[in-house]
Short mmCIF file of C-alpha atoms and ligand atoms in Angstrom, two decimals:
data_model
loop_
_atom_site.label_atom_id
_atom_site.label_comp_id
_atom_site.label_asym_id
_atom_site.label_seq_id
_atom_site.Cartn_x
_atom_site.Cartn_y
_atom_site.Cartn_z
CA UNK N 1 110.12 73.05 135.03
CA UNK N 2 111.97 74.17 131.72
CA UNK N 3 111.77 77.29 130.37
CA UNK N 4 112.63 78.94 126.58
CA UNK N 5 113.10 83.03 125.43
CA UNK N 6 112.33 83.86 122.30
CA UNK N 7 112.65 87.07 120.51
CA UNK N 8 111.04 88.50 117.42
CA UNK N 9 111.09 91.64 115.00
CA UNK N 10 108.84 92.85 112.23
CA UNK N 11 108.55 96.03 110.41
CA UNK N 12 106.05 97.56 107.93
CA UNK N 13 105.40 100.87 106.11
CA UNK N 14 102.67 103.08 107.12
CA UNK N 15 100.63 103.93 103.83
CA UNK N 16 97.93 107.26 104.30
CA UNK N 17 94.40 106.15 104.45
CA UNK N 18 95.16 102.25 105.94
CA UNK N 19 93.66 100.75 108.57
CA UNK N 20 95.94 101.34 111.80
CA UNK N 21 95.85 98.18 113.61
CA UNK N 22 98.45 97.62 116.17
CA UNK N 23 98.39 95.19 119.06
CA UNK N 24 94.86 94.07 118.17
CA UNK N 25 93.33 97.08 118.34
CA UNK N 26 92.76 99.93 116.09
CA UNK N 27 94.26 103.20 116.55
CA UNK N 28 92.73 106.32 115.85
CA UNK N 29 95.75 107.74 112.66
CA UNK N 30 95.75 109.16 109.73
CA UNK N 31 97.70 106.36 108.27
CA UNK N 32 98.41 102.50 108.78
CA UNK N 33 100.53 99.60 108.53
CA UNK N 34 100.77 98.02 104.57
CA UNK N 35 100.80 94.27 104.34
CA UNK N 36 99.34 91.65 102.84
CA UNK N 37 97.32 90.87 106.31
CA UNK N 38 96.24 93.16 108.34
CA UNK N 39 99.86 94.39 108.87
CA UNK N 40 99.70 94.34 112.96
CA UNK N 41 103.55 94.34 113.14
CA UNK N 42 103.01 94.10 117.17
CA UNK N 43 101.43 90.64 116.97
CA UNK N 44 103.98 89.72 114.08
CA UNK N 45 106.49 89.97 116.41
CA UNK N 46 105.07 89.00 119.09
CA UNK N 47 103.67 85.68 116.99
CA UNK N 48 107.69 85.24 115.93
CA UNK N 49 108.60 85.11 119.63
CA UNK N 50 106.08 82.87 120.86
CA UNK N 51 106.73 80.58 118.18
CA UNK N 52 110.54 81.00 118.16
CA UNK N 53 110.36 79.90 122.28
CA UNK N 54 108.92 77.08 121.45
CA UNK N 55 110.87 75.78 118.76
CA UNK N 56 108.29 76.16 115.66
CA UNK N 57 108.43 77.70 112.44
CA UNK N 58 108.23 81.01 112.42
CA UNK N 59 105.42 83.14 111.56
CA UNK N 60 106.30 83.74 107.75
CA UNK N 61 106.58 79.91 107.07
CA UNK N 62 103.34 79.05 108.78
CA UNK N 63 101.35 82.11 107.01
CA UNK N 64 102.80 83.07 103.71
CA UNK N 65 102.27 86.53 102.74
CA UNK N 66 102.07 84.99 99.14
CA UNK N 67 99.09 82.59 100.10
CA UNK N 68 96.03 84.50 98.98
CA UNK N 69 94.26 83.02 102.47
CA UNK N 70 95.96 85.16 104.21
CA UNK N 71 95.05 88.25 102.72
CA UNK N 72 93.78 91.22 104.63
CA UNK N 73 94.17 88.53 107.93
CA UNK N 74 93.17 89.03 111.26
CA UNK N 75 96.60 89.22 112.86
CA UNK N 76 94.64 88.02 116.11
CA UNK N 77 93.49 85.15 114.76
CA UNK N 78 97.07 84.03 113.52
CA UNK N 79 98.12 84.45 116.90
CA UNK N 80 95.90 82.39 118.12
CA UNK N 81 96.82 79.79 115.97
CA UNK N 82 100.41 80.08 117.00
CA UNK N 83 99.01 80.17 120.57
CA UNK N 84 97.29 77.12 119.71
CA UNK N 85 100.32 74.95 118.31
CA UNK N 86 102.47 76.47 121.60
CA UNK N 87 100.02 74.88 124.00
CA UNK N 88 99.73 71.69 121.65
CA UNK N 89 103.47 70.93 122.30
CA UNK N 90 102.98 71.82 126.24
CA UNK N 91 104.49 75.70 127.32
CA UNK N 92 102.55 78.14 128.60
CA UNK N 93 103.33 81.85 128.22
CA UNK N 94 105.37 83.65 131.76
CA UNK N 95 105.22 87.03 129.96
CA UNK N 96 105.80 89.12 126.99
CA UNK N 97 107.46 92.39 126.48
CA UNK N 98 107.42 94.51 123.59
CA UNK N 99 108.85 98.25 121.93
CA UNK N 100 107.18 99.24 119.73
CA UNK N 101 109.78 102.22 117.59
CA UNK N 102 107.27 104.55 115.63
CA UNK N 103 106.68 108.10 114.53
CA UNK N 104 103.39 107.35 113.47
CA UNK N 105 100.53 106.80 115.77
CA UNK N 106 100.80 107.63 119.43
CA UNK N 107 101.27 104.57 121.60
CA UNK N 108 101.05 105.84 124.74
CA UNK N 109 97.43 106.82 125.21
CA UNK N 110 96.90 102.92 123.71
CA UNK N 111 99.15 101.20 125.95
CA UNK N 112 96.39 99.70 128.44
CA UNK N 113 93.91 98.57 125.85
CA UNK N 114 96.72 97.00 123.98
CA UNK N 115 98.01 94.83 126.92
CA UNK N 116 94.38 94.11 127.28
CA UNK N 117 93.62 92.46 124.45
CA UNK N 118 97.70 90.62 123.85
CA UNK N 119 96.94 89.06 127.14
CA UNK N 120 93.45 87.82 126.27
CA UNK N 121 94.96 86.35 123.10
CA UNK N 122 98.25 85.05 125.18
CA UNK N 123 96.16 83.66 128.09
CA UNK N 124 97.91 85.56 130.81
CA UNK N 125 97.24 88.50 133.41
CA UNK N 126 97.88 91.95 132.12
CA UNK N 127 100.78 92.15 134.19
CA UNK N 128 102.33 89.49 132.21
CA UNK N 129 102.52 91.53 129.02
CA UNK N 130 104.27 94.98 128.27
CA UNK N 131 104.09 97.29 125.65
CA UNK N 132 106.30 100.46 125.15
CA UNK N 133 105.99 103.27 122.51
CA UNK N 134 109.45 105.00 121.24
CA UNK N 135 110.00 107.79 119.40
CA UNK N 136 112.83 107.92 116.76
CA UNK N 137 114.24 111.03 117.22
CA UNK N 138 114.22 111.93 113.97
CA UNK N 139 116.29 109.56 112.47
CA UNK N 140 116.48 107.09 109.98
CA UNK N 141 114.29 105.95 107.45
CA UNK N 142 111.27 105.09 110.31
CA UNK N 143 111.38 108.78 110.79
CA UNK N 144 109.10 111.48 109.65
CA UNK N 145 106.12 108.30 110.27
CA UNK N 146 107.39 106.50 107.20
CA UNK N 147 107.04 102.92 109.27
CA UNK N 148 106.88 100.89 112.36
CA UNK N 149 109.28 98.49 114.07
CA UNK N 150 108.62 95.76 116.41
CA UNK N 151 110.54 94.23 119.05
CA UNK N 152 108.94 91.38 120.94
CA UNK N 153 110.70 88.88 123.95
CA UNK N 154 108.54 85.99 125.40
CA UNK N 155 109.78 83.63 128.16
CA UNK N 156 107.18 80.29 127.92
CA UNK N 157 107.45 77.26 130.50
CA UNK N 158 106.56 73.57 130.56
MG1 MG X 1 104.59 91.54 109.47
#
């Protein structure tokens, strides 16, 4: 059996009065991530590290954020998509592990529903997928809930 790690990052604003959709789900906050799809940065980077195991092109090649289709996109439904080109070409996800760095919305009290619903969409046990909320400490231009960054790491297998 071979096996590939990929890694992937995204970031994107919070703007007042948007949608806050993270991980799949939507979180109760008084703001939300910009973008020209839905802005879930989670499954961006997730997506990114699927697709970057597996040797494909990456999510911003496949789904342009100038390609009007796109706009206001279910983020789970691009993952899917990049799930369904992985499994084309033969791997299966092992697990996925993600950090999410925010000052915005509260992770924590999210984390189960959100491992939930990225394992539906991966096809693997809960246990297989990990999600962690951190805090900024104050610093940088993420601070003060300007923004949130993504981290993602996915092993696959064939
Ligand atoms: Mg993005």
């Amino acid at each position: 059996m071979s096996h590939r790690i990929g890694i992937g990052f995204d970031i994107h604003r919070l703007e007042a009065g948007r949608r806050c959709r993270l991980g799949g789900i939507d979180l109760p906050h008084a703001s939300g991530p910009l973008g020209h799809s839905d802005g879930d940065a989670v499954l961006h980077a997730l997506a990114d590290a699927v697709l970057g195991a597996a040797g494909l092109d990456d999510l911003g090649t496949l789904f342009s954020d100038k390609d009007p289709r796109w706009k206001d996109a279910d983020s789970s439904a691009l993952l899917s998509e990049c799930m369904a080109r992985v499994r084309a070409a033969g791997w299966r996800v092992e697990n996925a592990d993600i950090v999410i760095a925010t000052e915005g919305p509260r992770i924590a009290p999210h984390r189960a529903a959100m491992r939930a619903r990225i394992a539906s969409l991966l096809g693997v046990e809960v246990d297989a997928v990990n999600v962690k909320g951190k805090s900024l400490e104050g610093l940088g231009a993420l601070a003060n809930g300007a923004g949130v960054a993504v981290q993602a790491a996915c092993l696959l297998s064939r």
